[in-house]
Each structure stands twice: as C-alpha cells, then as structure tokens.
Coordinates of C-alpha atoms (C1' of nucleotides) in Angstrom, one line a residue:
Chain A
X17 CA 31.3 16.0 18.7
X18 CA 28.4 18.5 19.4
X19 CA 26.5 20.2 17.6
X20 CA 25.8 23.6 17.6
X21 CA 22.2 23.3 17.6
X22 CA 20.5 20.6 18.4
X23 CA 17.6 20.7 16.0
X24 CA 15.9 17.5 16.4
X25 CA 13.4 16.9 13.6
X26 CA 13.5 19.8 10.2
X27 CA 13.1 23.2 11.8
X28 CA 9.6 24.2 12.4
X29 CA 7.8 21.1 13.7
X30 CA 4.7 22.6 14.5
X31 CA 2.8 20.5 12.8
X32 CA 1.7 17.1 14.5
X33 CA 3.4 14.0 13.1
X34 CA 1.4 11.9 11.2
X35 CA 2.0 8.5 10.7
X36 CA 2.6 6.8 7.5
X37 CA 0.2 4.2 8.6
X38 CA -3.0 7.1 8.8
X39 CA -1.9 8.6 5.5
X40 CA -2.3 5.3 3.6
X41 CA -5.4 4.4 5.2
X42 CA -6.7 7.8 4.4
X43 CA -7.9 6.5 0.3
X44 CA -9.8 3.5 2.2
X45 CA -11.9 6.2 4.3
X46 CA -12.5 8.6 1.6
X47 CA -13.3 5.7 -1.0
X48 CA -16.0 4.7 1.7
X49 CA -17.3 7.6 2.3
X50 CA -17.5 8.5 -1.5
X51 CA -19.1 5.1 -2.1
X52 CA -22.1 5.9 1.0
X53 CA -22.7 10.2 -0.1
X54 CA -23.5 8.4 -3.1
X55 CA -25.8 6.2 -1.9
X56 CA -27.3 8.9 0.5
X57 CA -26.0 8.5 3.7
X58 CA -24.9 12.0 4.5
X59 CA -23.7 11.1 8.1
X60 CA -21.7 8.5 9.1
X61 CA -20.2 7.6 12.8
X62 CA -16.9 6.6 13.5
X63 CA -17.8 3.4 15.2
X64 CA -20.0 2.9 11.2
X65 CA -16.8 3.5 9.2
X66 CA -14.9 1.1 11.6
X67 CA -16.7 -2.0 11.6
X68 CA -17.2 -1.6 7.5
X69 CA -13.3 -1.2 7.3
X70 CA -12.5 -3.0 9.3
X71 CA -10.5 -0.8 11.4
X72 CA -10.6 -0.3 15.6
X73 CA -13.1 2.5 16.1
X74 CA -10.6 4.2 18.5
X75 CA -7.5 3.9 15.2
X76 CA -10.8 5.4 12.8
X77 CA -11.4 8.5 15.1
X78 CA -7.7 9.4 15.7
X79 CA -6.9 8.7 11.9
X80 CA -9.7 11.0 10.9
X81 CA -8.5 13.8 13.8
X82 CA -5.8 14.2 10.8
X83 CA -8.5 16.0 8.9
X84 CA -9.6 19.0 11.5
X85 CA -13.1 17.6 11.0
X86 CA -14.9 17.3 14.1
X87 CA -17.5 14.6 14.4
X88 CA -21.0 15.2 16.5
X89 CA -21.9 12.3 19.1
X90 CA -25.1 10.8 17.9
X91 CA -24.7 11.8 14.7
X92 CA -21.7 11.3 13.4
X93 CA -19.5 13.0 10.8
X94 CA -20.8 14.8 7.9
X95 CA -19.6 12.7 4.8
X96 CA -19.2 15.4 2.7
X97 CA -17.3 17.5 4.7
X98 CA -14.5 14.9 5.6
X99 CA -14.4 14.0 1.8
X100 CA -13.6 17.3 1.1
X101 CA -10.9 17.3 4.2
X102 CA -9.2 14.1 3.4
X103 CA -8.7 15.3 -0.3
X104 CA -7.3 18.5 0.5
X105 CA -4.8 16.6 3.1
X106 CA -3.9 14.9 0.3
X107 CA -3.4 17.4 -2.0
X108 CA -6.3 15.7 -4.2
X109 CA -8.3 18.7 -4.3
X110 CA -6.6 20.0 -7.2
X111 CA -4.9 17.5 -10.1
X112 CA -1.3 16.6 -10.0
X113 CA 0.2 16.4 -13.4
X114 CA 2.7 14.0 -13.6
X115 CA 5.2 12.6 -16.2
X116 CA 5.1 9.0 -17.0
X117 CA 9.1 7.3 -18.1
X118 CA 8.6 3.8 -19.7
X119 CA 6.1 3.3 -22.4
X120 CA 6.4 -0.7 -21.3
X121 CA 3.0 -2.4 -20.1
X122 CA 3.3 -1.5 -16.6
X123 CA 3.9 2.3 -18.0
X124 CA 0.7 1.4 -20.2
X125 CA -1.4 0.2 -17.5
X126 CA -0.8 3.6 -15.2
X127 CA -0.8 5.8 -18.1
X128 CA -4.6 4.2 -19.2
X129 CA -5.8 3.7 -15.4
X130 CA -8.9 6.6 -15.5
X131 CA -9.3 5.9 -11.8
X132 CA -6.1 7.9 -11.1
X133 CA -8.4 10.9 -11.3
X134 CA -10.2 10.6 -8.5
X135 CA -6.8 10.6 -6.7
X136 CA -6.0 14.0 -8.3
X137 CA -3.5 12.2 -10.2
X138 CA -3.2 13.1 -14.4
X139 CA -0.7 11.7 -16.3
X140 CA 0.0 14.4 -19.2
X141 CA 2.9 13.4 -21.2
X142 CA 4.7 9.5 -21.6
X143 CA 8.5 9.6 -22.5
X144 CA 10.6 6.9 -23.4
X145 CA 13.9 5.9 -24.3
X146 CA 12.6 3.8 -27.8
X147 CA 12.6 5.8 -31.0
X148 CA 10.0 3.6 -32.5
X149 CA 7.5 4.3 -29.1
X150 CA 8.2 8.1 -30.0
X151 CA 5.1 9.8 -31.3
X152 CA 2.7 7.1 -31.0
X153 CA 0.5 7.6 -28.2
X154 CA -0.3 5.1 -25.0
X155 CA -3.3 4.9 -23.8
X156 CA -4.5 8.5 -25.3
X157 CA -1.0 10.3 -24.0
X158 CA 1.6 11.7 -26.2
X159 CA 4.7 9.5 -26.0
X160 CA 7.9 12.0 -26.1
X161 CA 11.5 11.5 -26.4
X162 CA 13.1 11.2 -23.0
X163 CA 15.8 13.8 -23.8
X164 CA 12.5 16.5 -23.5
X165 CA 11.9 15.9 -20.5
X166 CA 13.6 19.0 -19.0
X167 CA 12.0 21.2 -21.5
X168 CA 8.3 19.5 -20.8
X169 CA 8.6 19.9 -17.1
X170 CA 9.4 23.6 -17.2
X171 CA 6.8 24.7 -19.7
X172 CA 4.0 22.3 -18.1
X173 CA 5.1 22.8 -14.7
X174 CA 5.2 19.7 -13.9
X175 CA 6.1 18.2 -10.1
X176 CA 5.6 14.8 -10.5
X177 CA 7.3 11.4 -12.4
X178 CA 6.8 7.8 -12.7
X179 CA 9.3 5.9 -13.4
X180 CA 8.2 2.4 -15.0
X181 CA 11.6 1.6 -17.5
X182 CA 13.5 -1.3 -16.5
X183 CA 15.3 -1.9 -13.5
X184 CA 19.1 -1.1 -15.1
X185 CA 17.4 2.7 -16.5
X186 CA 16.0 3.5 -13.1
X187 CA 18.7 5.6 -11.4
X188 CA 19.5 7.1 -14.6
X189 CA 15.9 8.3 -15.3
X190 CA 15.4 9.2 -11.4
X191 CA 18.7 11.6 -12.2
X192 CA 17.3 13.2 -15.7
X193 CA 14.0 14.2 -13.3
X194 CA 15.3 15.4 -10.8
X195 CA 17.7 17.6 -12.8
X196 CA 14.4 18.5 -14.3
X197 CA 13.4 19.7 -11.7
X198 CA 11.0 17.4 -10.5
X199 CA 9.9 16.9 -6.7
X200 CA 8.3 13.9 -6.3
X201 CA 8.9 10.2 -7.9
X202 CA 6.9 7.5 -7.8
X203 CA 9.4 4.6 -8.5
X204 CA 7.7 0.8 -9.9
X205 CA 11.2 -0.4 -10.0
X206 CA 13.0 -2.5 -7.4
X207 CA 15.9 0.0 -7.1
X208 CA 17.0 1.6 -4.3
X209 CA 17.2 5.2 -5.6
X210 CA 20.1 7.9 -4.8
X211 CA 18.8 11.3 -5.0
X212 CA 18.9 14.7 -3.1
X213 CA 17.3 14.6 0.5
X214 CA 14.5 17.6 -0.7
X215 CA 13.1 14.9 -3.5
X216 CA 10.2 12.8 -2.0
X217 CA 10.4 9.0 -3.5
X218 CA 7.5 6.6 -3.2
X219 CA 8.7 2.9 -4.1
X220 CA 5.8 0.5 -5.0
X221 CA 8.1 -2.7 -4.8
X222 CA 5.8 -5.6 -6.4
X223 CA 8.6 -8.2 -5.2
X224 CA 7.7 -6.9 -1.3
X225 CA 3.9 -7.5 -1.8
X226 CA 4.7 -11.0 -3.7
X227 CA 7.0 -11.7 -0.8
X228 CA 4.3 -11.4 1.7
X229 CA 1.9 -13.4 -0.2
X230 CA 4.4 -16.3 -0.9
X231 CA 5.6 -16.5 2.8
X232 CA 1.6 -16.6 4.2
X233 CA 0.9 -19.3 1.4
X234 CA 3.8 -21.4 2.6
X235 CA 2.5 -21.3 6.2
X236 CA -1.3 -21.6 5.1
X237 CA 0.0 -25.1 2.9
X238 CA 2.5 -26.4 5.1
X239 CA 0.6 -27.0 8.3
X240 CA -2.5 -28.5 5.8
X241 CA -2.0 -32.1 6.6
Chain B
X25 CA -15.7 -14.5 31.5
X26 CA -11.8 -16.3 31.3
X27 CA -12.0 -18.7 28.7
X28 CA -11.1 -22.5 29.4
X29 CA -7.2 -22.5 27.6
X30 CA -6.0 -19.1 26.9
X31 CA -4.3 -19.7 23.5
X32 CA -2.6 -16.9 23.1
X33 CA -2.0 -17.2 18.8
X34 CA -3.3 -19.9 17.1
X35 CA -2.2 -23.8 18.4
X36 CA 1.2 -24.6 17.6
X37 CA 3.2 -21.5 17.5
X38 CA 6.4 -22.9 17.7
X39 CA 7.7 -20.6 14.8
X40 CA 9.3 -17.2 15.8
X41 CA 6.3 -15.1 14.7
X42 CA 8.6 -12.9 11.8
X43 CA 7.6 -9.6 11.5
X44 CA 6.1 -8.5 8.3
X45 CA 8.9 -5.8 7.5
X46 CA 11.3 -8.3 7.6
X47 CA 9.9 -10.3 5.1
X48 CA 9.3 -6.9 3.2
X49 CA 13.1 -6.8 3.0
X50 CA 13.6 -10.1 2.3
X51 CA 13.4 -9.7 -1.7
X52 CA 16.2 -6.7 -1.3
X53 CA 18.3 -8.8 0.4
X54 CA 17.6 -10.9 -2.3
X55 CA 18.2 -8.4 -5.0
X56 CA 21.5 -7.4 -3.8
X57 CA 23.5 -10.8 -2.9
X58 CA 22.4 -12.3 -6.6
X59 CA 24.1 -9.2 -8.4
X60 CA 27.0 -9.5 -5.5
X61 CA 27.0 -13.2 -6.8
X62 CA 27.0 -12.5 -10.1
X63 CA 29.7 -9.8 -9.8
X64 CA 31.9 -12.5 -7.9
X65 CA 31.6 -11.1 -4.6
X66 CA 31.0 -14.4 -2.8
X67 CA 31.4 -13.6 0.8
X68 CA 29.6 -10.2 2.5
X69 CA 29.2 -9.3 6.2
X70 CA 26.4 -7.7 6.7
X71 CA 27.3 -4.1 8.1
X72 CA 28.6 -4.2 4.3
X73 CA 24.9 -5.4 3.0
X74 CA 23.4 -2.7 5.3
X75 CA 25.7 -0.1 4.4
X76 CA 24.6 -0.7 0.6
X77 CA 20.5 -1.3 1.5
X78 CA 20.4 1.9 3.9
X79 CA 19.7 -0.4 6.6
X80 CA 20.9 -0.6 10.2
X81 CA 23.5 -3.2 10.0
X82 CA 21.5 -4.8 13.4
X83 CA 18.4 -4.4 11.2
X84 CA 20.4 -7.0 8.5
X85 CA 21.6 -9.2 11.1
X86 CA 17.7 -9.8 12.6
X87 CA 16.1 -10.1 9.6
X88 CA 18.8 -12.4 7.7
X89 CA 19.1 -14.5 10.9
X90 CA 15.4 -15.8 9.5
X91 CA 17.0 -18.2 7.2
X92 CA 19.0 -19.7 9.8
X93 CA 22.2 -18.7 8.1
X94 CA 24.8 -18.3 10.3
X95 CA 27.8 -15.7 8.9
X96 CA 31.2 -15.7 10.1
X97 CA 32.9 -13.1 12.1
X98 CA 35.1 -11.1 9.7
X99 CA 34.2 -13.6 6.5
X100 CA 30.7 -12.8 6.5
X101 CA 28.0 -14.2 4.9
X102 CA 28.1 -16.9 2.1
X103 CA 26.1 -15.1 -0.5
X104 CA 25.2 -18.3 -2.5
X105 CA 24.1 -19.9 1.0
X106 CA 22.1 -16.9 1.6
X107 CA 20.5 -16.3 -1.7
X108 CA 19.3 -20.3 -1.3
X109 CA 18.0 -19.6 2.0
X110 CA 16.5 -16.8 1.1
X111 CA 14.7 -18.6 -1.6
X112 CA 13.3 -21.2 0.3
X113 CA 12.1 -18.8 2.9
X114 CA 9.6 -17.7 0.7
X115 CA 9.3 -20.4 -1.5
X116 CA 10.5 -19.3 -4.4
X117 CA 13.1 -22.2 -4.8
X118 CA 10.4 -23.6 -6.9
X119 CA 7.7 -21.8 -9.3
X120 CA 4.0 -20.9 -8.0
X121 CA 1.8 -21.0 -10.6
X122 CA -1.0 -18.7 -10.9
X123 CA -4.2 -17.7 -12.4
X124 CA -4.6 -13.9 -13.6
X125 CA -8.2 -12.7 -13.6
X126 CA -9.0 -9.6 -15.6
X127 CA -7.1 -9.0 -19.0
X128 CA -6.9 -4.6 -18.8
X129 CA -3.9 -2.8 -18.9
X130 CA -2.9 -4.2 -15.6
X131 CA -3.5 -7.8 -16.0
X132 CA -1.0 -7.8 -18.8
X133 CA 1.2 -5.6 -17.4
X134 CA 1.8 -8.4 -14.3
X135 CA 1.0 -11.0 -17.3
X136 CA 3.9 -9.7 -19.2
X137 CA 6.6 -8.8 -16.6
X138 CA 9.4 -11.3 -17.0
X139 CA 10.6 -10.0 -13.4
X140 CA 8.2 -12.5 -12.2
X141 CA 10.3 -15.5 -13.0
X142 CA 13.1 -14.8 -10.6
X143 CA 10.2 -14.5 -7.6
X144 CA 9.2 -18.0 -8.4
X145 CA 5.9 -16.9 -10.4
X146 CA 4.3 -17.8 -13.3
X147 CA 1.3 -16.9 -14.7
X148 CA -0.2 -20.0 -15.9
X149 CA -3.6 -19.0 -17.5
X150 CA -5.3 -15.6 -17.6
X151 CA -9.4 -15.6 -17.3
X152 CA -11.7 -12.2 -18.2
X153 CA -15.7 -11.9 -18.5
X154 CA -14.8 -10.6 -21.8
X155 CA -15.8 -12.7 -24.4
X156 CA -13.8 -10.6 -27.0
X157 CA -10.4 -11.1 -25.2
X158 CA -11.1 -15.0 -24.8
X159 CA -9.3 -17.0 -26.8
X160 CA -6.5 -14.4 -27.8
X161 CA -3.2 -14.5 -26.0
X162 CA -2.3 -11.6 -23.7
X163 CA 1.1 -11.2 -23.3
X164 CA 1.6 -15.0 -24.4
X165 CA -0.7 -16.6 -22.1
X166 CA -4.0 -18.1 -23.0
X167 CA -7.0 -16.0 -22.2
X168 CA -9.8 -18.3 -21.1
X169 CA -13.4 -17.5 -20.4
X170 CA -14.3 -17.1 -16.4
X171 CA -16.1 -19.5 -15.9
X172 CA -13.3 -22.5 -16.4
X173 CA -11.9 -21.0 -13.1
X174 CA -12.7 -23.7 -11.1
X175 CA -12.0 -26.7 -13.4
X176 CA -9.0 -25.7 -14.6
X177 CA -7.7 -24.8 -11.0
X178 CA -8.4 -28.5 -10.2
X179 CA -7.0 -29.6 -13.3
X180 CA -3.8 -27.3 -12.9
X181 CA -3.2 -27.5 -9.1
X182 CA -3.4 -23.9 -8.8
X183 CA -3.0 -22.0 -5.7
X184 CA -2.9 -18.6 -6.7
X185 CA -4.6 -16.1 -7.6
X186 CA -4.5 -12.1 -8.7
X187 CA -7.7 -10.0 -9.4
X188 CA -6.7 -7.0 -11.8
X189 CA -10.4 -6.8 -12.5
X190 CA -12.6 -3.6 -11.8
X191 CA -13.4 -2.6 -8.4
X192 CA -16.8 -3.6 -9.1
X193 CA -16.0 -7.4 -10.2
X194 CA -13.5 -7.9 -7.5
X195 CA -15.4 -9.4 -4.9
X196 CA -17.4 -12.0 -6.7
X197 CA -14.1 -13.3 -8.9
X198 CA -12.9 -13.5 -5.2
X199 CA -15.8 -15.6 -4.2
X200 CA -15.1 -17.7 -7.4
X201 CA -11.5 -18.0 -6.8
X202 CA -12.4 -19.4 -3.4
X203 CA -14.9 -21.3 -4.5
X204 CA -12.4 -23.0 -7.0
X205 CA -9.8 -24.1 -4.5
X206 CA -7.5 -20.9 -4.6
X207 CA -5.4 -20.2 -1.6
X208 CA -3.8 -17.4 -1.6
X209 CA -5.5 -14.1 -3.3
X210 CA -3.0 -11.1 -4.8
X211 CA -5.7 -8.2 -4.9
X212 CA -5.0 -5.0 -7.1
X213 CA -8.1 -3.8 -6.7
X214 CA -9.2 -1.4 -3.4
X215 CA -11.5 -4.0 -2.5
X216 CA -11.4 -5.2 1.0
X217 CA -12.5 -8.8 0.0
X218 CA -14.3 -10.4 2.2
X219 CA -12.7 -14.4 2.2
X220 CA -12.6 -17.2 4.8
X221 CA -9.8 -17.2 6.9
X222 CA -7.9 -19.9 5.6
X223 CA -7.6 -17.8 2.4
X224 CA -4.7 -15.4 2.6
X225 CA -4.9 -11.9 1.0
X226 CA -2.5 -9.8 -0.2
X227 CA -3.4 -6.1 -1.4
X228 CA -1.3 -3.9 -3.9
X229 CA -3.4 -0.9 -3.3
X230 CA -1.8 2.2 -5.6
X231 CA -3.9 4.4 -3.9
X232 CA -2.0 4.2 -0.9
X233 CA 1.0 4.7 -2.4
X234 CA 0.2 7.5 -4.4
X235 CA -1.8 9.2 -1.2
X236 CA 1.8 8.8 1.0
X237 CA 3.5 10.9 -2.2
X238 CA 1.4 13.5 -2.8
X239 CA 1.4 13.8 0.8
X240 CA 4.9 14.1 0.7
X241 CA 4.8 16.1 -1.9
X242 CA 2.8 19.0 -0.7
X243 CA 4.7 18.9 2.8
X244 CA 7.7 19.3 0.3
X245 CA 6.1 22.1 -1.8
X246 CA 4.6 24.2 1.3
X247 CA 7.8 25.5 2.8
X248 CA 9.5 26.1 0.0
X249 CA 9.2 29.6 0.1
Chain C
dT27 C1' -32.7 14.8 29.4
dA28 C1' -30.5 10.2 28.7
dG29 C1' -27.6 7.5 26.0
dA30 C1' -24.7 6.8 22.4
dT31 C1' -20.5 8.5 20.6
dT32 C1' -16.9 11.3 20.6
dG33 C1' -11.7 13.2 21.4
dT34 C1' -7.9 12.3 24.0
dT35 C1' -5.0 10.4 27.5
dA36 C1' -2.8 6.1 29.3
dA37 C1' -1.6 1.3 28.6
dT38 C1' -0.2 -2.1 25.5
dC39 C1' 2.0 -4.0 21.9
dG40 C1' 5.5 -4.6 18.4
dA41 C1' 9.4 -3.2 15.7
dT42 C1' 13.8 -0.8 15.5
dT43 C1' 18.1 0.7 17.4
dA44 C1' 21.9 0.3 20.7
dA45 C1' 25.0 -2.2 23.3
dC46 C1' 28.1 -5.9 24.3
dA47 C1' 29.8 -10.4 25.4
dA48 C1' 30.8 -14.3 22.3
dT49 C1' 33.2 -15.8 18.1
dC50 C1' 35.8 -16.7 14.1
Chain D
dT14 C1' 46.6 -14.0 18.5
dA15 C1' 44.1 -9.4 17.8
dG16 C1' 40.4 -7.2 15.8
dA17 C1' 36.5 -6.9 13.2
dT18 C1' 32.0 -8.8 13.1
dT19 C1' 28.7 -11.4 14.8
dG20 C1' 24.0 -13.0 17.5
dT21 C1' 21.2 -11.6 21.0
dT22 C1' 19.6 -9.1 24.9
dA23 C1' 18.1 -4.6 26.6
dA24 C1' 16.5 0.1 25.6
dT25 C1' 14.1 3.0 22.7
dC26 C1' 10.8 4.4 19.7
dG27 C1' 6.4 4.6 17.5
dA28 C1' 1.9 2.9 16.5
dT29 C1' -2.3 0.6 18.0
dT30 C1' -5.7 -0.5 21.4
dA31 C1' -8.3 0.5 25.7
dA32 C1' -10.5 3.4 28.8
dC33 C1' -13.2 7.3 30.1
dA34 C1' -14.6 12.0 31.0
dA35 C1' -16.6 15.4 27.9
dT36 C1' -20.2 16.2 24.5
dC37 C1' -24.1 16.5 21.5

DNA sequence: TAGATTGTTAATCGATTAACAATC
DNA sequence: TAGATTGTTAATCGATTAACAATC
C-alpha cells in the first residue's frame, strides 16, 4: 500500500514549475518585443508590454521571471536581451527539424507556413501513405514513403513529427514515430493518442477551439432580442 | 468610490457560468459516444467514458451534467440522448455558416476539411485581396473578391467569420468583418484583434502550441543523459 | 535624490479531485 | 433487494491578481 519512496513529482525537481499558461504566452511577448526592436524601442517596461497585450502587469513580470532576465525600474527590460532569453527557453535558439505525416491540405498548409522559422521550427522531409503523393514535393519538401520514416529519422536525426493523416491513421502513425525514435509529436488529429510516458504529445484539437467559439456565439445571439 | 449596484458579472447571470475546459471537452465527449453509438454501445456510465478519455470520472460527471442529461445509476448514460444534448449545447444541431477570409495554404486547408461538417460548420464563401485567386474555387467553394464582405454577409445571414490571412491583414479584415455584421471571429493569425465587445473571438494560435512542445521537448531531451 | 517600476509574497479566484449520501 | 454508480458538496490544488517593500 506504500511505497517505498515517496517521490512526489520526477526525481530532481529543482527546477521551478512553470505553468503551461506562461509557456504559451511566452510567443505573444517575444512576437512583441520582436515587432518594437524592430521599430527601435530597445527598452521596454513591464507595465508597456502589459497594457499592449493585454495582460496584468503583475502576470507580465512573473511570466517573464521564467527567462532569468532581470528588468531595471525606470527603464525597463532590454528587448533584446529577453528575445534572446525567451527563445532559448524555448528551445528556438537553434532550428528543430521536424517530419511532417499527411501530405493532405492541412499537412500542406504547415509544410508551406515560412513563419514556422521564426519559432525554430523546419520541416525537412513530408511522408505519406499515397504512392501517387510519393516523390512529388509539397510546398518545396520532399514527399517520402511513410515506410522511410525510421531510416530518415536516424540519418537526419530528427526529434520531432506532425502528424496531419486522417483521424483512423493517427495512432498508427504516432506508433511508426515513436518506434522511430521520435520524442516529440505534434498531433492535428482529434485522437486521443497511446504512447510511452517519455514521448511529449502536443494536440492542437480544432473541434476544442470551434467548440469555444460556437458556445460564446450561441450566448452572444441568444440574449440579442 | 462603491459604485451604486455592484453587478457582480454582467445582468442576468442566471446561467451556471461553465468553465471553459469543460466546453474544451465537450467535442471529446462528443467524439467518443458517436463511435460508441455507431458501434452499438447504447448505454455508458461515465466512470466507463472517463476510463476511455483519461479523465476523472468526477471530471465526466461535471462537465456532462451541462446538458442536463441525467444518467442512471448502473445503466448509465443514454449515448444517443447525450450525443443530442451535446449537440445543442454548442449549437451544432444545426449548421453555422461561415465566411473564410484569406485563400493560402491554410484557408483551404479549413476550406477543405470535411471534419467540419459533423461540428455544424460550413464554409459558405471564401474572400482574398487577391485578384488572381477570385473567381476560382478553392477547395470547391467560390472565391470572391474582399470587398463583397459586407453585402454578401447581409445577403447570406452570416455570422461567422475565420481570418487565415497574414499577420499583417488580420486586423483590418477584422474591422471589415465587424463592419459587415459578423459575430463571432475564428482568428488563425497571432493577432490580438482589437473588436468591440459584443464580437466574440476565438484564437487558434500554433505558436502556442508549438512553444508548449518544444518546451517539452527540451525538458525531455536535457536529462536524458 | 525622488518617483516610477520592479520582484515577490500574500490574497483571491477558479478549476479539479475526493468523498459520500442519494438513487436506480 | 444489494451494489454499482450517480449528483453534488467539500477539500485540494494551481493560477491569477493585489499589495508592497526593495530598487534603480
């Protein structure tokens, strides 16, 4: 009934949990501050960023504290440096190749998106299941055959897979990657997926968002009259 | 200093305010009773529906008890009921009809996603500044130039609206979509529009995603050794 | 220096999980 | 009926907001 040791949380938790909440806000701060070094405002304070964003100065400060950047009263932080902070928290520093599965128009759409790169993101290779999509290329990127995966993600090291097939080829494909050895998915289907608790999954469920929307549209129609 | 009537949340708030997780879930709730339904399983309590969702089965029984679908102690709940419920919760018992602005990769990626039909969406007409795409069909609906927005939102009865535009664009096609009659905005760009408040927004921002998963990922990659 | 702005601790808010009497 | 399962209240957990001494 006991266990042995009661490890609450991993092993070493020495680092300071970071809410989910902080990391996703983290692209709206550095698009900002990309957006003002550009237009030549080196030094922004927290209370500037907040009221542009939208976003309690108090929930700005302690989201940027994630960073290690200090800011100076008065002056505020140096753009530049928390630019280069958020995208090394983020692992943006350096480009993420990734694999791309589903040559669809959703597949098409990520695989021809150039803003990915200022997320670190680069889509190297597209597979897919349909012979005839084989060898063509989307959007500029070689479209493989899916059974290569395996020996593409050893030789190009990559970490990284999208999955954009169809909702019935999603667990399948999730499998195939991960027996790839592939880390981290980035799943545009709806399903649930079952893999080993060491592979990070990221769903981007556009029924969730749709949901949202519909629901908030019902209430903003309904009480009209 | 105290104002005269201290109305806590808008005027009537005779609804249960639902939490926006909940209605997250919704569509997986969704998901899983219409394939229980089609695979004949008619009846399902919901420590069952948890156990299949990962959810805590107390976690199912809040968030269902939004439709006001009762279940029965060791029958459970009628999925058929549910799925019904469930439908007109969010008001996809009947179609919304919706404008698409911006014909990229994206836009017809949304523009050609089927999926959308059984979430009560339906891309009516797709606009772009584009003069080259207007005209054409994209993804089988008619591309029409922007500036018809408004008369065939009247025309139409349109409601809804989803910017897959550039960053750059986004917030004027949002003044236009406001301007037109829209209600209810489905942003994919990183935009934070800037709408009146009887608009409601609704942001699919990747970036977000993608910064939680690389996150993720490096956490994952880090200790490794 | 004086004053605005910070980093951080405490208070609040909201959502999730646990518990349990009521129910079929 | 007996037992599994419910609906709902209370306890917990975690994130946001407020407050304020410390700081440039």
């Amino acid at each position: 009934m006991d266990r042995p040791s009661d490890t609450p949380r991993g092993q070493q938790d020495s680092r300071p949990r970071v809410p989910r909440a902080t990391v996703v806000r983290l692209p709206q701060y550095l698009r900002f501050l990309r957006d003002a070094e550009a237009a030549e405002n080196h030094y922004l304070s927290g209370a500037r960023i907040a009221a542009a964003l939208k976003i309690e100065p108090a929930q700005v400060r302690k989201d940027l504290a994630v960073t290690g950047i200090a800011s100076r009263p008065g002056v505020g932080f140096c753009a530049s440096e928390l630019i280069y902070a958020i995208e090394l928290y983020l692992g943006w520093n350096n480009t993420t190749d990734a694999f791309l599965v589903g040559a669809g128009h959703l597949g098409a759409a990520l695989a021809g998106y150039a803003g990915f790169q200022r997320y670190g993101l680069n889509i190297v290779a597209v597979f897919d299941l349909d012979d005839h999509k084989v060898g063509r290329k989307l959007c500029g990127k070689p479209v493989h055959p899916f059974d290569q995966i395996a020996a593409k993600a050893q030789e190009m090291h990559v970490h990284m897979g999208i999955i954009t097939v169809p909702s019935g080829a999603a667990q399948d494909v999730a499998d195939v990657l991960v027996l790839a050895g592939i880390r981290a998915i980035w799943n545009f289907t709806p399903v649930e997926l079952d893999v080993p608790p060491n592979i990070v999954v990221e769903k981007t469920d556009l029924a969730a968002s749709l949901a949202v929307l519909s629901r908030r549209l019902a209430d903003a129609l309904r009480p009209s009259r």
